[in-house]
Amino acid sequence: LTARPPSAMATTGSSSAAWAAQLRREVSGHDCAIFLDEIDQHVRDDGFASSLRQFLDGVCQPTSSRVIVLGTTNRLELLPKDVVHRAEVVTFAKPEASHLAEMWAGHAQHLGVEELKHLAHASTRAAATGRDVRHCASLCERRTAIAWLNNQGAQGYCHGAAMANCPGPTLDSYVQCIRDRAE
């Protein structure tokens, strides 16, 4: 499926109508799934939300195909109530501390078992998700590498082998990132 929802920042009624028309053409005669990641970004546009309502009600669905619409969001409360009413909502619980510890162990391999437990508990208190873990692991690694290179006088550039002595991010930097994401 190549039909993409209009950007939430630059939508007009005509772009939403064009998207709806393209969507009908794309799915006509095809059994398929439409996946709308972070759907809450799109439904604030009244034109898009109206087209989605019509599609979910079957008014705009082609009779020659079966289509399932999947949307994800971490902020269900932002979706219009009537759109949520048309959907079957499946809720996934946030990861527990043991799951978060496993996630962190894959990213922060330089930390010890107790540090990973502490980080997992901090992540649980912040209601962190797997996406938060990946984001913070990546951000802290970049910041640590940049700081280390700047302290070495390498001015942000070096051959990959020169990074062998670069330390991993500190526990405190990971915890602060998780806390910042929770705010």
PDB file of C-alpha atoms in Angstrom:
ATOM      1  CA  LEU A   1       0.000   0.000   0.000  1.00  0.00           C
ATOM      2  CA  THR A   2       1.509   3.303  -1.036  1.00  0.00           C
ATOM      3  CA  ALA A   3      -1.202   5.684   0.175  1.00  0.00           C
ATOM      4  CA  ARG A   4       0.206   7.713   3.031  1.00  0.00           C
ATOM      5  CA  PRO A   5      -1.829   9.852   5.410  1.00  0.00           C
ATOM      6  CA  PRO A   6      -1.279  13.557   4.943  1.00  0.00           C
ATOM      7  CA  SER A   7       1.208  15.182   7.300  1.00  0.00           C
ATOM      8  CA  ALA A   8      -0.430  16.237  10.548  1.00  0.00           C
ATOM      9  CA  MET A   9       1.351  19.576  10.300  1.00  0.00           C
ATOM     10  CA  ALA A  10       0.309  20.518   6.759  1.00  0.00           C
ATOM     11  CA  THR A  11      -3.125  19.115   6.105  1.00  0.00           C
ATOM     12  CA  THR A  12      -5.976  20.639   4.263  1.00  0.00           C
ATOM     13  CA  GLY A  13      -9.352  19.216   3.515  1.00  0.00           C
ATOM     14  CA  SER A  14      -8.312  18.651  -0.089  1.00  0.00           C
ATOM     15  CA  SER A  15      -5.167  16.684   0.890  1.00  0.00           C
ATOM     16  CA  SER A  16      -7.269  14.480   3.187  1.00  0.00           C
ATOM     17  CA  ALA A  17      -9.858  13.921   0.450  1.00  0.00           C
ATOM     18  CA  ALA A  18      -7.077  13.100  -2.016  1.00  0.00           C
ATOM     19  CA  TRP A  19      -5.621  10.617   0.456  1.00  0.00           C
ATOM     20  CA  ALA A  20      -9.021   8.979   0.961  1.00  0.00           C
ATOM     21  CA  ALA A  21      -9.523   8.678  -2.810  1.00  0.00           C
ATOM     22  CA  GLN A  22      -6.036   7.227  -3.265  1.00  0.00           C
ATOM     23  CA  LEU A  23      -6.670   4.787  -0.420  1.00  0.00           C
ATOM     24  CA  ARG A  24      -9.874   3.547  -2.074  1.00  0.00           C
ATOM     25  CA  ARG A  25      -8.012   3.038  -5.370  1.00  0.00           C
ATOM     26  CA  GLU A  26      -5.109   1.225  -3.684  1.00  0.00           C
ATOM     27  CA  VAL A  27      -7.229  -1.281  -1.778  1.00  0.00           C
ATOM     28  CA  SER A  28      -9.783  -1.925  -4.523  1.00  0.00           C
ATOM     29  CA  GLY A  29      -9.635  -5.601  -5.447  1.00  0.00           C
ATOM     30  CA  HIS A  30      -6.947  -6.386  -2.855  1.00  0.00           C
ATOM     31  CA  ASP A  31      -7.218  -8.042   0.526  1.00  0.00           C
ATOM     32  CA  CYS A  32      -4.850  -6.033   2.680  1.00  0.00           C
ATOM     33  CA  ALA A  33      -4.043  -4.374   5.977  1.00  0.00           C
ATOM     34  CA  ILE A  34      -3.584  -0.651   6.446  1.00  0.00           C
ATOM     35  CA  PHE A  35      -1.198   0.221   9.252  1.00  0.00           C
ATOM     36  CA  LEU A  36      -1.325   3.729  10.718  1.00  0.00           C
ATOM     37  CA  ASP A  37       1.479   4.159  13.242  1.00  0.00           C
ATOM     38  CA  GLU A  38       0.827   6.849  15.853  1.00  0.00           C
ATOM     39  CA  ILE A  39      -2.672   7.393  14.489  1.00  0.00           C
ATOM     40  CA  ASP A  40      -3.278  10.191  17.009  1.00  0.00           C
ATOM     41  CA  GLN A  41      -1.053  12.435  14.858  1.00  0.00           C
ATOM     42  CA  HIS A  42      -3.436  12.100  11.912  1.00  0.00           C
ATOM     43  CA  VAL A  43      -6.923  12.172  13.386  1.00  0.00           C
ATOM     44  CA  ARG A  44      -6.580  15.763  14.575  1.00  0.00           C
ATOM     45  CA  ASP A  45      -7.184  16.693  10.936  1.00  0.00           C
ATOM     46  CA  ASP A  46     -10.979  16.748  10.568  1.00  0.00           C
ATOM     47  CA  GLY A  47     -10.844  15.752   6.896  1.00  0.00           C
ATOM     48  CA  PHE A  48      -8.663  12.739   7.583  1.00  0.00           C
ATOM     49  CA  ALA A  49     -10.763  11.740  10.593  1.00  0.00           C
ATOM     50  CA  SER A  50     -13.932  11.994   8.499  1.00  0.00           C
ATOM     51  CA  SER A  51     -12.432   9.838   5.737  1.00  0.00           C
ATOM     52  CA  LEU A  52     -11.295   7.303   8.325  1.00  0.00           C
ATOM     53  CA  ARG A  53     -14.785   7.189   9.865  1.00  0.00           C
ATOM     54  CA  GLN A  54     -16.337   6.551   6.452  1.00  0.00           C
ATOM     55  CA  PHE A  55     -13.775   3.862   5.708  1.00  0.00           C
ATOM     56  CA  LEU A  56     -14.307   2.139   9.065  1.00  0.00           C
ATOM     57  CA  ASP A  57     -18.082   2.262   8.596  1.00  0.00           C
ATOM     58  CA  GLY A  58     -17.700   0.562   5.217  1.00  0.00           C
ATOM     59  CA  VAL A  59     -19.051   3.484   3.207  1.00  0.00           C
ATOM     60  CA  CYS A  60     -15.726   3.990   1.401  1.00  0.00           C
ATOM     61  CA  GLN A  61     -14.464   0.408   1.477  1.00  0.00           C
ATOM     62  CA  PRO A  62     -14.484  -1.378  -1.855  1.00  0.00           C
ATOM     63  CA  THR A  63     -16.826  -4.359  -1.929  1.00  0.00           C
ATOM     64  CA  SER A  64     -14.271  -6.363  -3.919  1.00  0.00           C
ATOM     65  CA  SER A  65     -11.743  -6.614  -1.097  1.00  0.00           C
ATOM     66  CA  ARG A  66     -11.331  -7.216   2.600  1.00  0.00           C
ATOM     67  CA  VAL A  67      -9.383  -4.555   4.450  1.00  0.00           C
ATOM     68  CA  ILE A  68      -8.266  -4.404   8.063  1.00  0.00           C
ATOM     69  CA  VAL A  69      -7.155  -1.070   9.508  1.00  0.00           C
ATOM     70  CA  LEU A  70      -4.580  -1.148  12.298  1.00  0.00           C
ATOM     71  CA  GLY A  71      -3.643   1.963  14.207  1.00  0.00           C
ATOM     72  CA  THR A  72      -1.216   2.399  17.068  1.00  0.00           C
ATOM     73  CA  THR A  73      -1.028   5.091  19.691  1.00  0.00           C
ATOM     74  CA  ASN A  74       0.288   5.654  23.165  1.00  0.00           C
ATOM     75  CA  ARG A  75      -2.313   8.385  23.627  1.00  0.00           C
ATOM     76  CA  LEU A  76      -5.718   6.835  23.073  1.00  0.00           C
ATOM     77  CA  GLU A  77      -7.377   9.763  24.839  1.00  0.00           C
ATOM     78  CA  LEU A  78      -6.475  12.027  21.878  1.00  0.00           C
ATOM     79  CA  LEU A  79      -8.556  10.006  19.434  1.00  0.00           C
ATOM     80  CA  PRO A  80     -12.121  11.156  18.826  1.00  0.00           C
ATOM     81  CA  LYS A  81     -14.520   9.055  20.908  1.00  0.00           C
ATOM     82  CA  ASP A  82     -16.563   8.015  17.873  1.00  0.00           C
ATOM     83  CA  VAL A  83     -13.431   6.712  16.085  1.00  0.00           C
ATOM     84  CA  VAL A  84     -12.501   4.661  19.162  1.00  0.00           C
ATOM     85  CA  HIS A  85     -16.096   3.387  19.335  1.00  0.00           C
ATOM     86  CA  ARG A  86     -15.758   2.029  15.781  1.00  0.00           C
ATOM     87  CA  ALA A  87     -12.602   0.121  16.681  1.00  0.00           C
ATOM     88  CA  GLU A  88     -11.689  -2.945  18.644  1.00  0.00           C
ATOM     89  CA  VAL A  89      -9.154  -1.567  21.096  1.00  0.00           C
ATOM     90  CA  VAL A  90      -6.373  -3.897  22.170  1.00  0.00           C
ATOM     91  CA  THR A  91      -4.328  -2.616  25.090  1.00  0.00           C
ATOM     92  CA  PHE A  92      -0.808  -3.763  25.784  1.00  0.00           C
ATOM     93  CA  ALA A  93       0.576  -3.320  29.274  1.00  0.00           C
ATOM     94  CA  LYS A  94       3.829  -1.486  29.743  1.00  0.00           C
ATOM     95  CA  PRO A  95       6.843  -3.766  30.163  1.00  0.00           C
ATOM     96  CA  GLU A  96       7.593  -4.963  33.672  1.00  0.00           C
ATOM     97  CA  ALA A  97      10.941  -4.442  35.373  1.00  0.00           C
ATOM     98  CA  SER A  98      12.202  -7.904  34.360  1.00  0.00           C
ATOM     99  CA  HIS A  99      11.435  -7.191  30.689  1.00  0.00           C
ATOM    100  CA  LEU A 100      13.036  -3.772  30.873  1.00  0.00           C
ATOM    101  CA  ALA A 101      16.138  -5.298  32.481  1.00  0.00           C
ATOM    102  CA  GLU A 102      16.423  -7.702  29.536  1.00  0.00           C
ATOM    103  CA  MET A 103      16.038  -4.818  27.086  1.00  0.00           C
ATOM    104  CA  TRP A 104      18.649  -2.733  28.867  1.00  0.00           C
ATOM    105  CA  ALA A 105      21.037  -5.715  29.069  1.00  0.00           C
ATOM    106  CA  GLY A 106      21.030  -5.846  25.280  1.00  0.00           C
ATOM    107  CA  HIS A 107      21.956  -2.177  24.971  1.00  0.00           C
ATOM    108  CA  ALA A 108      24.038  -1.409  28.066  1.00  0.00           C
ATOM    109  CA  GLN A 109      26.261  -4.468  28.091  1.00  0.00           C
ATOM    110  CA  HIS A 110      28.947  -2.632  30.064  1.00  0.00           C
ATOM    111  CA  LEU A 111      26.690  -2.305  33.131  1.00  0.00           C
ATOM    112  CA  GLY A 112      26.682  -4.862  35.911  1.00  0.00           C
ATOM    113  CA  VAL A 113      23.682  -6.886  37.071  1.00  0.00           C
ATOM    114  CA  GLU A 114      22.838  -4.549  39.984  1.00  0.00           C
ATOM    115  CA  GLU A 115      23.123  -1.468  37.776  1.00  0.00           C
ATOM    116  CA  LEU A 116      20.790  -3.067  35.221  1.00  0.00           C
ATOM    117  CA  LYS A 117      18.272  -3.822  37.982  1.00  0.00           C
ATOM    118  CA  HIS A 118      18.445  -0.217  39.175  1.00  0.00           C
ATOM    119  CA  LEU A 119      17.980   1.035  35.610  1.00  0.00           C
ATOM    120  CA  ALA A 120      15.061  -1.342  35.051  1.00  0.00           C
ATOM    121  CA  HIS A 121      13.321  -0.140  38.226  1.00  0.00           C
ATOM    122  CA  ALA A 122      13.877   3.505  37.250  1.00  0.00           C
ATOM    123  CA  SER A 123      12.433   2.692  33.817  1.00  0.00           C
ATOM    124  CA  THR A 124       9.420   0.980  35.389  1.00  0.00           C
ATOM    125  CA  ARG A 125       8.743   3.986  37.647  1.00  0.00           C
ATOM    126  CA  ALA A 126       8.872   6.208  34.550  1.00  0.00           C
ATOM    127  CA  ALA A 127       6.458   3.870  32.675  1.00  0.00           C
ATOM    128  CA  ALA A 128       9.075   3.418  29.973  1.00  0.00           C
ATOM    129  CA  THR A 129       8.477   1.394  26.840  1.00  0.00           C
ATOM    130  CA  GLY A 130      10.861  -0.546  24.617  1.00  0.00           C
ATOM    131  CA  ARG A 131      11.001   2.500  22.343  1.00  0.00           C
ATOM    132  CA  ASP A 132      12.122   4.622  25.326  1.00  0.00           C
ATOM    133  CA  VAL A 133      14.878   2.120  26.131  1.00  0.00           C
ATOM    134  CA  ARG A 134      16.151   2.122  22.523  1.00  0.00           C
ATOM    135  CA  HIS A 135      15.986   5.918  22.335  1.00  0.00           C
ATOM    136  CA  CYS A 136      17.840   6.482  25.611  1.00  0.00           C
ATOM    137  CA  ALA A 137      20.456   3.826  24.895  1.00  0.00           C
ATOM    138  CA  SER A 138      21.219   5.371  21.518  1.00  0.00           C
ATOM    139  CA  LEU A 139      21.160   8.968  22.753  1.00  0.00           C
ATOM    140  CA  CYS A 140      23.400   8.264  25.740  1.00  0.00           C
ATOM    141  CA  GLU A 141      25.880   6.338  23.571  1.00  0.00           C
ATOM    142  CA  ARG A 142      26.085   9.231  21.097  1.00  0.00           C
ATOM    143  CA  ARG A 143      26.511  11.822  23.841  1.00  0.00           C
ATOM    144  CA  THR A 144      29.175   9.746  25.585  1.00  0.00           C
ATOM    145  CA  ALA A 145      31.116   9.173  22.359  1.00  0.00           C
ATOM    146  CA  ILE A 146      30.974  12.862  21.407  1.00  0.00           C
ATOM    147  CA  ALA A 147      32.135  13.957  24.861  1.00  0.00           C
ATOM    148  CA  TRP A 148      34.926  11.380  24.851  1.00  0.00           C
ATOM    149  CA  LEU A 149      36.111  12.452  21.380  1.00  0.00           C
ATOM    150  CA  ASN A 150      36.039  16.112  22.370  1.00  0.00           C
ATOM    151  CA  ASN A 151      38.124  15.339  25.464  1.00  0.00           C
ATOM    152  CA  GLN A 152      40.620  13.478  23.271  1.00  0.00           C
ATOM    153  CA  GLY A 153      41.002  16.515  21.016  1.00  0.00           C
ATOM    154  CA  ALA A 154      39.669  14.547  18.046  1.00  0.00           C
ATOM    155  CA  GLN A 155      37.094  17.261  17.322  1.00  0.00           C
ATOM    156  CA  GLY A 156      34.296  14.777  16.760  1.00  0.00           C
ATOM    157  CA  TYR A 157      36.085  12.664  14.148  1.00  0.00           C
ATOM    158  CA  CYS A 158      38.242   9.579  14.379  1.00  0.00           C
ATOM    159  CA  HIS A 159      38.792   6.173  12.875  1.00  0.00           C
ATOM    160  CA  GLY A 160      36.495   3.491  14.334  1.00  0.00           C
ATOM    161  CA  ALA A 161      39.367   1.677  16.033  1.00  0.00           C
ATOM    162  CA  ALA A 162      40.104   4.790  18.085  1.00  0.00           C
ATOM    163  CA  MET A 163      36.740   4.337  19.820  1.00  0.00           C
ATOM    164  CA  ALA A 164      37.883   1.075  21.427  1.00  0.00           C
ATOM    165  CA  ASN A 165      38.797   2.907  24.633  1.00  0.00           C
ATOM    166  CA  CYS A 166      35.626   4.981  24.782  1.00  0.00           C
ATOM    167  CA  PRO A 167      33.705   4.146  27.954  1.00  0.00           C
ATOM    168  CA  GLY A 168      30.033   3.281  27.895  1.00  0.00           C
ATOM    169  CA  PRO A 169      27.433   5.728  29.150  1.00  0.00           C
ATOM    170  CA  THR A 170      27.037   6.040  32.900  1.00  0.00           C
ATOM    171  CA  LEU A 171      24.088   4.636  34.796  1.00  0.00           C
ATOM    172  CA  ASP A 172      23.131   8.177  35.792  1.00  0.00           C
ATOM    173  CA  SER A 173      22.969   9.321  32.161  1.00  0.00           C
ATOM    174  CA  TYR A 174      20.591   6.479  31.276  1.00  0.00           C
ATOM    175  CA  VAL A 175      18.390   7.144  34.317  1.00  0.00           C
ATOM    176  CA  GLN A 176      18.242  10.884  33.550  1.00  0.00           C
ATOM    177  CA  CYS A 177      17.249  10.198  29.956  1.00  0.00           C
ATOM    178  CA  ILE A 178      14.437   7.880  31.049  1.00  0.00           C
ATOM    179  CA  ARG A 179      13.211  10.487  33.532  1.00  0.00           C
ATOM    180  CA  ASP A 180      13.315  13.205  30.876  1.00  0.00           C
ATOM    181  CA  ARG A 181      11.274  11.079  28.473  1.00  0.00           C
ATOM    182  CA  ALA A 182       8.638  10.506  31.146  1.00  0.00           C
ATOM    183  CA  GLU A 183       8.037  14.249  31.581  1.00  0.00           C
TER     184      GLU A 183
END
